[in-house]
C-alpha positions as CSV (number, residue, x, y, z in Angstrom):
1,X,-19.2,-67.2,-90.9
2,X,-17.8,-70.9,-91.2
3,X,-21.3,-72.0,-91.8
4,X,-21.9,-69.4,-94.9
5,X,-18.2,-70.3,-96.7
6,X,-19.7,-74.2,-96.0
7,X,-22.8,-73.3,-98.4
8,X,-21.2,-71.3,-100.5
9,X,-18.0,-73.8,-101.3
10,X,-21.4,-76.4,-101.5
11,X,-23.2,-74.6,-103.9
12,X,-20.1,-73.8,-106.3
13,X,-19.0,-77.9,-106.0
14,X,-22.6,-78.4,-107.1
15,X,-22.3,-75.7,-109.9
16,X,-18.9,-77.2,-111.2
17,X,-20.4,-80.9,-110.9
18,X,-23.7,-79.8,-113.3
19,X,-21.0,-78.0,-116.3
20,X,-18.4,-80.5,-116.2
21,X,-20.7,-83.2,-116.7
22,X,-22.6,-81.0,-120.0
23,X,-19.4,-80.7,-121.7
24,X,-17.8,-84.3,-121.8
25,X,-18.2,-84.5,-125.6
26,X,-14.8,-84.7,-127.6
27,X,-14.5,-81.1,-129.1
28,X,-12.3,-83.4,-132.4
29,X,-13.8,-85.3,-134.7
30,X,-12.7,-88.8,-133.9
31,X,-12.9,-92.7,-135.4
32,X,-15.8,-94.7,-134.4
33,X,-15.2,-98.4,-133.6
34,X,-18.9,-99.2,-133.9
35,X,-21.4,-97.7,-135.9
36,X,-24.4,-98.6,-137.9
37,X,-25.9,-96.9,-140.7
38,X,-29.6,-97.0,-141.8
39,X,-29.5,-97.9,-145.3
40,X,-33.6,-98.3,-145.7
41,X,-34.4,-94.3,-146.6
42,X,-37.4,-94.5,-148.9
43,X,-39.3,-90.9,-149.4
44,X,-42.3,-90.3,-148.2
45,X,-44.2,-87.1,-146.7
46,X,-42.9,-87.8,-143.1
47,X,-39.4,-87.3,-145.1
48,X,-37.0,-83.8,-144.5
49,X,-34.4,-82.6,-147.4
50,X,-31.5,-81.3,-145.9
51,X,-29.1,-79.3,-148.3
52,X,-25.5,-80.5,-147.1
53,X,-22.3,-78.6,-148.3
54,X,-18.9,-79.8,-148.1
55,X,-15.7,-78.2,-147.9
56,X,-12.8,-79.2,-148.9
57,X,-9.7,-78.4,-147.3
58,X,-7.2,-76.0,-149.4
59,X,-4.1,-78.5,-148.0
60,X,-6.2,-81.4,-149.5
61,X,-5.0,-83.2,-152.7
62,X,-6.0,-81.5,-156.3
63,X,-8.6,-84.0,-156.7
64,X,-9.7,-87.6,-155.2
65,X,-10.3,-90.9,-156.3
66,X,-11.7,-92.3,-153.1
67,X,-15.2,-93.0,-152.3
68,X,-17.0,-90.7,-150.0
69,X,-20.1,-91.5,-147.7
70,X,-22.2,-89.4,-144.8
71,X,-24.4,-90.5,-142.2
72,X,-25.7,-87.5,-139.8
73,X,-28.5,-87.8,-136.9
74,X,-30.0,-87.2,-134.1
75,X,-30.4,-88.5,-130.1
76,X,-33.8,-89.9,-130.8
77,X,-32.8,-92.6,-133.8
78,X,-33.0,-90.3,-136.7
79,X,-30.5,-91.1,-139.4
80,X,-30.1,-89.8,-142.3
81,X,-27.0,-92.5,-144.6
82,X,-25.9,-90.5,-147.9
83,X,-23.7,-93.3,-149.6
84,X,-21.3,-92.4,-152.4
85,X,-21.5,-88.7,-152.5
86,X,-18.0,-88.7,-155.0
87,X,-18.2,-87.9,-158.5
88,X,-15.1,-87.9,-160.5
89,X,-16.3,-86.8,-163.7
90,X,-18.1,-83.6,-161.9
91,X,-15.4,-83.1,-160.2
92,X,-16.3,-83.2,-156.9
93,X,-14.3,-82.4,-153.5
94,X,-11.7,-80.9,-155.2
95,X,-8.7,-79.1,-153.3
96,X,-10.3,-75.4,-151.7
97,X,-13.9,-76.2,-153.6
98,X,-17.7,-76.5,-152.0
99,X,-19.9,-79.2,-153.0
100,X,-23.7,-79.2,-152.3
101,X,-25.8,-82.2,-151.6
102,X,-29.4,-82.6,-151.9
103,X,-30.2,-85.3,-149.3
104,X,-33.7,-86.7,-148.0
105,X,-34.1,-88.7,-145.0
106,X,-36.1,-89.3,-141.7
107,X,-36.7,-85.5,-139.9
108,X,-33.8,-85.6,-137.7
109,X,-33.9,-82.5,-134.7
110,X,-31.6,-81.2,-133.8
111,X,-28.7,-82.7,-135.6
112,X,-26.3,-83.5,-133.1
113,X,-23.5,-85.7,-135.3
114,X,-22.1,-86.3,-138.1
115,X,-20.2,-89.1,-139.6
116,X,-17.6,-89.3,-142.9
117,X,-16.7,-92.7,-144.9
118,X,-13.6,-92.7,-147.1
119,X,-12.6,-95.6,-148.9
120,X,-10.5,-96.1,-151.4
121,X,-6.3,-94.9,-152.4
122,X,-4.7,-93.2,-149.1
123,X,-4.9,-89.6,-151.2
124,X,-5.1,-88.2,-147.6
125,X,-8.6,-86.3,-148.8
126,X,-8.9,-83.6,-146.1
127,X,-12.9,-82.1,-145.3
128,X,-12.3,-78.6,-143.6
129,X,-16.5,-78.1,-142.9
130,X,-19.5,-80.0,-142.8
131,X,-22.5,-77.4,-143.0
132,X,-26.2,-79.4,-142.6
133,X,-29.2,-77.2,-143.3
134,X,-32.0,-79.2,-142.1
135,X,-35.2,-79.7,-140.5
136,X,-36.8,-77.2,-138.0
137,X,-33.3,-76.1,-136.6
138,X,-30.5,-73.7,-137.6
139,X,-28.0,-74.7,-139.7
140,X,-25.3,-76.7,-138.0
141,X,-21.3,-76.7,-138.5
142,X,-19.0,-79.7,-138.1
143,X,-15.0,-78.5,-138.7
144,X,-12.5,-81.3,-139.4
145,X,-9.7,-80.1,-141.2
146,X,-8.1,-83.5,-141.1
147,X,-7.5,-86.4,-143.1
148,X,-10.3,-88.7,-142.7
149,X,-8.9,-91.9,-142.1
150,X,-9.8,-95.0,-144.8
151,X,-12.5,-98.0,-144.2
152,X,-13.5,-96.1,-141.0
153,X,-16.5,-93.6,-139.9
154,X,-15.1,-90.5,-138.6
155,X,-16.5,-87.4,-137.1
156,X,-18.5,-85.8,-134.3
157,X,-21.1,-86.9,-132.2
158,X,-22.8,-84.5,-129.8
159,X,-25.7,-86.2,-129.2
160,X,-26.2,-86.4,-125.2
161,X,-27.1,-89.9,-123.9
162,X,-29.9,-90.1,-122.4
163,X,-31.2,-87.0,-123.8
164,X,-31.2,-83.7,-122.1
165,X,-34.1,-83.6,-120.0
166,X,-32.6,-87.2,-117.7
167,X,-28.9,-85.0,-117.9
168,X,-30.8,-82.3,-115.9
169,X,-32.4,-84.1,-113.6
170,X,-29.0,-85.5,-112.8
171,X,-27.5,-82.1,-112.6
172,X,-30.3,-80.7,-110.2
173,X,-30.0,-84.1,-108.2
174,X,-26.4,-83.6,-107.3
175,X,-27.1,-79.4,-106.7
176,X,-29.5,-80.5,-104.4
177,X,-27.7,-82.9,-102.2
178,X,-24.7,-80.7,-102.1
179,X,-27.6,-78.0,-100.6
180,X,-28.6,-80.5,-98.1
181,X,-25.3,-81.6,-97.1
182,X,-24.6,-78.1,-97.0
183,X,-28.1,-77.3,-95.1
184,X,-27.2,-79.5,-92.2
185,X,-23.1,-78.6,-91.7
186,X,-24.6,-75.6,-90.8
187,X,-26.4,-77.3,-88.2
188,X,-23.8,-79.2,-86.5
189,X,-21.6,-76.3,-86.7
């Protein structure tokens, strides 16, 4: 009996190991002290549009002034940098409106973050949702119903480093120790 509860408490440490390690990305959108934006984007056929839509928060101000950039990726170096996306005299990211972008860039799958760029008067311009249709992949969803903070990149990244398959291996690695550890308890018990 001793020897089953062993495996069994073995087997759920392993379990808990493998889902607490998948989920350590910040569930916030949060400032980014270092980040790089590829500004070299020239079309070509090895090129993806992505239609992006913006929303802006009802609690935002009536209108801004500031300037407003995006940069959004993936884990294997694909970037797609959309600089200046404002537009006064159109109006754009007005308080409760959606804006549309038409955006081309490298073929980034899937998208797994998403950065915003403010600059200019502290308006306190407030995005609610970041919707990217895109290349080979379902449309993702970014909500940040805050204030995007001024001169800084701020936003999400998913992105799992290294990618998923060396996160697995790691996961299975630690499940399988715990089920030789486990394996020979039973023995000496």
């Amino acid at each position: 009996m001793i020897k089953q509860v062993l495996l069994l408490f073995c087997l759920a440490s392993g379990l808990t190991l493998s889902v607490s390690e998948s989920n350590s990305a910040s569930l916030l959108p949060h400032a980014v002290e270092s980040f790089e934006v590829g500004y070299i984007q020239m079309k070509s056929e090895h090129n993806c549009s992505y239609m992006v839509m913006i929303t802006t928060s009802c609690s935002s101000p009536k209108i801004t002034l500031d300037e407003i950039s995006l940069a959004f990726g993936d884990a294997y170096g694909n970037q797609v940098y959309a600089p200046r996306l404002d537009d006064p005299i159109s109006r754009t990211f007005e308080q409760c409106s959606s804006d549309s972008f038409q955006i081309d860039g490298p073929c980034a799958s899937p998208i797994c973050y998403v950065y915003l760029y403010r600059s200019g008067a502290d308006d306190g311009w407030k995005p609610e949702t970041v919707k990217i249709y895109g290349f080979d992949a379902d449309p993702i969803t970014f909500n940040f119903n805050t204030s995007i903070p001024n001169d800084t990149w701020f936003g999400y990244n998913f992105c799992q480093t290294p990618p998923p398959s060396s996160s697995y291996k790691l996961s299975t690695q630690k499940w399988l120790i715990c089920m030789v550890v486990g394996f020979l308890l039973s023995f000496w018990l």
